[in-house]
Amino acid sequence: MKCKLMHKNVPVANVEFDDVTGSFIKIYDVINPLHLPEGVQFRNGNVDRRDLHEWWSARAIPSSRSGLKEALEILDVSTAAQMLGKSFGLNLSDQYWILPDTTDICWKDINFFENDFSEDIGNILIGVGSDSDKINYMSPDSASDGWLKKKWRIVDGERILYKGGSGSYCQEPYNEVLATSIMKRLDIPCTEYTLTLIGDKPFSACKDFITAQTELVTAHNIIKSEKKPNDKSLFEYYIDCCEQRGIKDIRHTVNQMLTLDYLIVNEDRHLNNFGLIRNADTLEYLSAAPVYDSGTSMWFNTPTNSIKAGARDIDAKPFKTRHADQIKLVDDFSWLDLKKLDGIDEEFADILKTSERIDEGRKDALCHALNTRIEMLKNVMEQSVKYTNIQAIGNEVKEDIAYSGNNDGMTLQ
């Protein structure tokens, strides 16, 4: 079908959209190139259709989503991408959508920030089913990323995201609450998570930090905006991109995020779960997004007898492949007072007590591991001070001290 790619009320491009495959077949012309999604290349009057397809596909539920196959059978659709067109591609992270040429609907009448939406899709996706005789596809749940079961709900006017756990421990929701407590103690801007049950299964819950006037632009889309120089590390390239967009304190906020991830052993801080917030009307970048999505941490799916807090080969993302290397990117710990974490192990123990899936042995192992990570971070901070003193005395250390090699964990072409 012919339609317009819209950014709120701004027509961006005239396109042909296949509502069966959920993809753009053709781009006829670009109306407002400034409003193209960040990271979609526009050269010589043409849009890179592969970029647009990648950006749009990232809005769909990934094939790795737990329980997706069963949900698609109930919904009678062949792919998750097919559901996007049924809700105009709307979500609760940005303001893009598609407007069929055969309709005259307005953004203000259908966007999910200001209008009610159905819980049918979300309920089916998390496995509790739907009571509706006819499924209503107008839901932001058709455009939610990530592999864990999740759904949106409106509670007292707030858009709340509920996200489940995985495996036999279902530990991710508890990790989100731990991460929230650590960040609040250390004054790290964050999305606050709480625990709740849906049926007998634990879920984390958080408010949407995006509004009808703002949108999230992921780090992935930001670094795709231009070609990364070969002599620039991914870390420094991302910092440069953000500073060029007016976010002058980005190095500090990334320092805080990487420090948190080191403490909680986050295995999945990929380029699509952090980024910047911009004004959707003016396109002005406002700030770094608060830290969110920290559940895949604290050995969430590791057998208890394999938890090794002091191991140096723990996987990390996005700038280095090991946490022992990635923490070296943090060049300033002056903001960090680890005394504020006194008693965090006891608080974590209280959080874990509410789980019927985590036994005493695992709870004790996790709390001990958390204390070990705090001690390890103290050592990192002490070494950082010594290294800084050497740098000041001998002036032998160059600006990008953390990069002794080219192990960025990602290469941009």
XYZ file of C-alpha atoms in Angstrom:
413
model
C 0.000 0.000 0.000
C 1.104 3.572 -0.610
C 1.620 5.593 2.515
C 3.678 8.289 4.156
C 6.364 7.746 6.723
C 5.431 10.304 9.369
C 7.274 11.933 12.265
C 4.429 13.127 14.471
C 2.674 15.560 12.104
C 5.595 15.909 9.693
C 5.453 13.875 6.461
C 8.941 12.448 5.930
C 8.705 10.332 2.772
C 6.246 8.802 0.333
C 6.731 5.042 0.393
C 5.260 1.719 -0.653
C 4.676 -0.497 2.368
C 3.995 -4.236 2.248
C 1.658 -4.960 5.138
C 2.184 -8.724 4.730
C 5.954 -8.707 5.186
C 5.936 -5.502 7.238
C 8.599 -3.857 5.085
C 9.141 -0.921 2.758
C 9.137 -1.986 -0.898
C 9.880 1.367 -2.468
C 10.714 4.937 -1.515
C 9.108 7.336 -3.992
C 10.487 10.587 -2.660
C 11.700 12.283 0.515
C 9.657 15.234 1.701
C 11.535 16.287 4.865
C 15.028 14.748 4.991
C 15.824 16.409 8.335
C 13.139 14.257 9.930
C 14.450 10.963 8.605
C 15.287 8.570 11.456
C 18.794 9.088 12.817
C 21.185 6.660 11.164
C 19.236 6.359 7.893
C 21.594 7.672 5.226
C 20.376 10.315 2.755
C 22.753 11.067 -0.103
C 22.239 12.835 -3.412
C 18.515 13.060 -2.799
C 18.131 9.349 -2.117
C 17.480 7.316 1.017
C 19.421 4.115 1.609
C 16.523 1.625 1.596
C 18.603 -0.947 3.487
C 19.104 1.557 6.297
C 15.397 2.300 6.387
C 14.553 -1.413 6.362
C 17.010 -2.106 9.205
C 15.616 0.758 11.267
C 12.024 -0.357 10.715
C 12.777 -4.043 11.334
C 14.345 -3.116 14.669
C 10.899 -1.880 15.744
C 9.418 -5.353 15.373
C 9.502 -8.010 18.080
C 12.701 -10.036 17.552
C 12.468 -13.692 16.583
C 14.353 -14.521 19.794
C 11.439 -13.325 21.977
C 10.438 -16.016 24.447
C 7.048 -17.477 23.559
C 6.795 -15.608 20.245
C 6.007 -18.652 18.103
C 3.014 -19.572 20.251
C 1.825 -15.962 20.294
C 1.985 -15.642 16.493
C -0.182 -18.747 16.137
C -2.829 -17.260 18.418
C -2.644 -13.917 16.586
C -2.844 -15.672 13.217
C 0.099 -13.809 11.692
C 3.197 -15.345 10.145
C 5.795 -12.893 11.471
C 6.126 -10.266 14.180
C 6.852 -7.670 11.488
C 3.372 -8.232 10.081
C 1.842 -6.839 13.271
C 3.606 -3.486 12.885
C 1.385 -2.309 10.058
C -1.741 -3.208 12.017
C -0.871 -0.514 14.575
C 0.633 1.990 12.106
C 4.124 1.199 13.428
C 3.489 3.296 16.530
C 5.454 2.651 19.714
C 6.281 4.310 23.036
C 9.932 5.095 22.268
C 9.667 7.573 19.407
C 7.150 9.450 17.255
C 7.447 7.709 13.874
C 4.509 5.989 12.183
C 3.036 5.192 8.775
C -0.025 6.939 7.334
C -1.845 5.046 4.544
C -2.872 7.273 1.632
C -6.418 5.949 1.969
C -6.898 7.399 5.471
C -6.865 10.874 7.008
C -6.106 10.004 10.624
C -3.969 12.347 12.729
C -1.090 11.591 15.080
C -2.877 13.253 17.997
C -5.779 10.831 17.625
C -3.829 7.553 17.557
C -0.455 7.956 19.299
C -0.049 5.791 22.387
C 1.338 8.565 24.586
C -1.982 10.412 24.650
C -4.526 7.755 23.714
C -5.651 4.484 25.242
C -4.472 1.239 23.692
C -5.450 -2.407 23.784
C -3.784 -4.937 26.079
C -4.765 -7.863 23.842
C -1.389 -8.181 22.119
C 0.587 -7.723 25.337
C -1.436 -10.302 27.233
C -0.951 -12.853 24.474
C 2.774 -12.120 24.257
C 3.331 -12.727 27.982
C 1.252 -15.888 27.881
C -1.864 -14.928 29.844
C -4.139 -14.858 26.795
C -6.888 -12.430 25.813
C -10.565 -12.335 26.803
C -11.515 -10.385 23.674
C -13.627 -12.065 21.013
C -11.866 -9.966 18.391
C -8.220 -9.052 18.959
C -7.457 -5.324 18.876
C -4.043 -4.774 17.300
C -3.751 -1.128 18.338
C -1.015 -1.661 20.877
C 2.600 -0.560 21.448
C 3.377 -4.215 22.215
C 3.630 -4.904 18.489
C 6.715 -2.681 18.445
C 8.643 -3.674 21.560
C 12.204 -4.953 21.283
C 14.119 -7.431 23.426
C 13.964 -11.186 23.956
C 12.175 -11.223 27.314
C 8.397 -11.348 27.578
C 6.973 -7.871 28.099
C 3.858 -5.766 27.809
C 2.684 -2.174 28.229
C -0.181 -1.073 30.434
C -1.690 2.287 31.382
C -1.829 2.715 35.172
C -3.218 5.962 36.607
C -2.394 7.698 33.343
C 1.215 6.443 33.277
C 2.591 4.175 30.569
C 4.164 1.261 32.448
C 6.358 -1.440 30.915
C 6.277 -4.897 32.492
C 9.182 -7.221 31.693
C 9.591 -10.830 32.754
C 12.483 -13.143 33.490
C 13.972 -16.201 31.852
C 15.083 -19.727 32.661
C 14.579 -21.515 35.936
C 15.627 -18.527 38.079
C 13.614 -15.712 36.397
C 16.231 -13.456 37.966
C 16.178 -10.467 35.595
C 13.355 -8.546 37.350
C 15.207 -8.779 40.685
C 18.404 -7.562 39.029
C 16.550 -4.518 37.678
C 15.498 -3.601 41.206
C 19.060 -4.072 42.479
C 20.426 -1.866 39.680
C 17.856 0.799 40.530
C 18.950 0.811 44.178
C 22.647 1.035 43.273
C 22.046 3.918 40.879
C 19.885 5.840 43.334
C 22.573 5.451 46.007
C 25.284 6.636 43.599
C 23.181 9.452 42.079
C 23.199 7.925 38.606
C 20.212 9.088 36.513
C 18.121 5.985 35.984
C 14.793 4.469 35.130
C 13.359 3.120 38.389
C 12.161 -0.481 38.434
C 9.880 -2.193 40.922
C 8.808 -5.814 41.317
C 5.366 -7.193 40.635
C 3.701 -10.509 39.873
C 1.557 -11.303 36.854
C -0.052 -14.601 37.666
C 2.667 -16.423 39.559
C 5.564 -15.027 37.547
C 7.828 -12.111 38.540
C 7.989 -9.017 36.350
C 9.815 -5.733 36.681
C 7.813 -2.565 36.115
C 8.989 0.895 35.059
C 7.485 4.124 33.781
C 8.121 5.229 30.219
C 10.785 7.955 30.283
C 9.747 9.153 26.806
C 6.846 11.585 26.346
C 4.716 12.813 23.462
C 7.316 15.534 22.895
C 10.519 13.475 23.096
C 12.050 10.310 21.680
C 14.860 7.876 22.304
C 17.651 7.658 19.732
C 19.776 4.603 20.411
C 23.551 4.571 20.394
C 23.374 2.215 17.409
C 21.507 4.772 15.310
C 23.737 7.613 16.473
C 26.969 5.913 15.441
C 25.429 4.916 12.108
C 24.932 8.562 11.194
C 28.449 8.762 9.758
C 31.298 6.414 8.943
C 33.581 5.772 11.897
C 37.203 6.760 11.213
C 39.518 3.761 11.240
C 41.829 5.424 13.745
C 39.029 6.132 16.228
C 37.855 3.628 18.847
C 34.133 2.937 19.028
C 34.082 4.426 22.530
C 35.663 7.720 21.489
C 33.598 7.821 18.306
C 30.375 7.564 20.305
C 31.551 10.290 22.671
C 32.378 12.520 19.692
C 28.979 11.897 18.063
C 27.143 12.830 21.253
C 29.221 15.946 21.871
C 28.571 17.068 18.296
C 24.875 16.846 19.151
C 25.335 19.138 22.123
C 25.564 16.563 24.933
C 28.720 17.887 26.580
C 28.558 15.709 29.718
C 28.275 12.453 27.796
C 31.655 11.109 28.916
C 30.563 11.417 32.544
C 27.224 9.694 31.952
C 28.894 6.853 30.016
C 31.463 6.557 32.836
C 28.591 6.051 35.254
C 26.884 3.466 33.052
C 30.069 1.430 32.563
C 30.797 1.558 36.283
C 27.334 0.210 37.072
C 27.746 -2.532 34.481
C 31.084 -3.539 36.018
C 29.523 -3.768 39.475
C 26.544 -5.871 38.433
C 28.368 -7.801 35.688
C 25.961 -6.719 32.950
C 26.391 -9.062 29.991
C 24.149 -7.290 27.499
C 24.657 -3.499 27.442
C 24.397 -3.464 23.668
C 24.150 -0.405 21.432
C 20.348 -0.546 21.333
C 19.712 -0.233 25.082
C 21.318 3.118 25.751
C 21.395 6.398 23.862
C 20.154 9.982 23.801
C 16.843 11.783 24.183
C 15.856 14.458 21.689
C 12.933 16.798 21.190
C 10.791 15.221 18.478
C 9.551 18.598 17.211
C 12.742 20.666 17.140
C 15.157 17.695 16.747
C 17.306 19.214 19.498
C 19.201 16.665 21.543
C 18.446 17.153 25.236
C 20.402 14.632 27.313
C 21.619 11.104 27.646
C 18.811 8.666 28.333
C 18.608 7.524 31.951
C 20.188 4.106 32.433
C 17.651 1.347 31.803
C 17.478 -2.356 30.904
C 20.053 -3.818 33.313
C 18.436 -7.184 34.021
C 20.847 -9.441 32.139
C 23.362 -9.143 34.943
C 24.445 -10.818 38.215
C 24.926 -14.192 36.518
C 21.202 -14.226 35.745
C 21.280 -17.589 33.956
C 24.511 -19.062 35.365
C 24.321 -22.147 37.613
C 25.069 -21.205 41.202
C 28.227 -23.297 41.444
C 29.642 -21.478 38.384
C 29.350 -17.935 39.785
C 32.881 -16.514 39.873
C 32.893 -12.839 40.764
C 36.644 -12.429 40.430
C 37.016 -13.900 36.951
C 38.717 -11.615 34.442
C 37.062 -13.144 31.380
C 33.471 -12.057 32.100
C 31.779 -10.976 28.869
C 30.965 -7.314 28.354
C 29.435 -4.981 25.780
C 29.449 -2.623 23.933
C 32.932 -1.080 23.828
C 35.047 -3.994 25.017
C 34.454 -7.729 25.134
C 35.567 -8.143 28.773
C 34.548 -6.133 31.836
C 38.148 -6.101 33.078
C 39.059 -4.134 29.953
C 35.910 -2.039 29.625
C 36.171 -0.532 33.125
C 39.540 0.939 32.079
C 37.649 3.264 29.760
C 36.349 5.134 32.802
C 38.791 8.010 33.197
C 37.229 9.712 36.222
C 35.922 8.218 39.463
C 35.767 11.495 41.399
C 31.966 11.279 41.409
C 31.934 7.809 42.966
C 31.618 7.226 46.733
C 31.493 3.483 47.315
C 30.624 4.010 50.981
C 27.131 4.755 49.706
C 26.871 1.060 48.842
C 27.336 -0.090 52.440
C 24.665 -2.670 53.168
C 23.678 -3.143 49.518
C 24.281 -6.893 49.893
C 21.683 -7.051 52.662
C 19.247 -5.078 50.528
C 19.850 -7.457 47.628
C 19.200 -10.393 49.946
C 15.858 -8.861 50.926
C 14.993 -8.385 47.235
C 15.823 -11.999 46.446
C 13.823 -13.311 49.422
C 10.649 -12.549 47.502
C 11.586 -15.100 44.827
C 10.313 -18.668 45.017
C 12.845 -19.706 42.363
C 16.072 -18.543 44.044
C 17.123 -20.714 46.986
C 19.242 -19.702 49.971
C 22.446 -21.046 48.438
C 22.071 -18.965 45.305
C 21.011 -15.901 47.280
C 24.128 -16.127 49.463
C 26.369 -16.684 46.426
C 24.937 -13.648 44.619
C 25.253 -11.351 47.629
C 28.836 -12.499 48.230
C 29.611 -11.932 44.551
C 28.193 -8.400 44.719
C 30.470 -7.571 47.646
C 33.402 -9.004 45.719
C 32.623 -6.763 42.739
C 32.564 -3.725 45.040
C 35.992 -4.645 46.390
C 37.272 -5.176 42.874
C 35.987 -1.742 41.865
C 37.837 -0.222 44.839
C 41.041 -1.734 43.466
C 40.267 -0.377 39.992
C 39.782 3.091 41.467
C 43.064 2.900 43.383
C 44.935 1.820 40.282
C 43.262 4.629 38.332
C 44.538 7.209 40.849
C 48.063 5.797 40.652
C 47.930 5.813 36.871
C 46.697 9.393 36.819
C 49.576 10.447 39.104
C 52.080 8.789 36.793
C 50.479 10.572 33.860
C 50.751 13.929 35.616
C 54.396 13.376 36.574
C 55.758 11.856 33.388
C 53.276 13.105 30.820
C 53.718 9.751 29.114
C 50.091 8.672 28.926
C 48.112 9.753 25.909
C 44.528 10.946 25.889
C 42.884 7.613 24.984
C 44.737 5.662 27.678
C 42.320 2.735 27.762
C 42.992 1.670 24.199
C 46.211 -0.271 23.830
C 44.742 -2.266 20.957
C 41.841 -2.351 18.556
C 39.426 -4.520 20.525
C 36.263 -2.488 20.231
C 33.890 -5.401 19.988
C 32.341 -3.862 16.864
C 33.528 -2.644 13.498
C 31.613 -0.150 11.432
C 31.962 -0.280 7.672
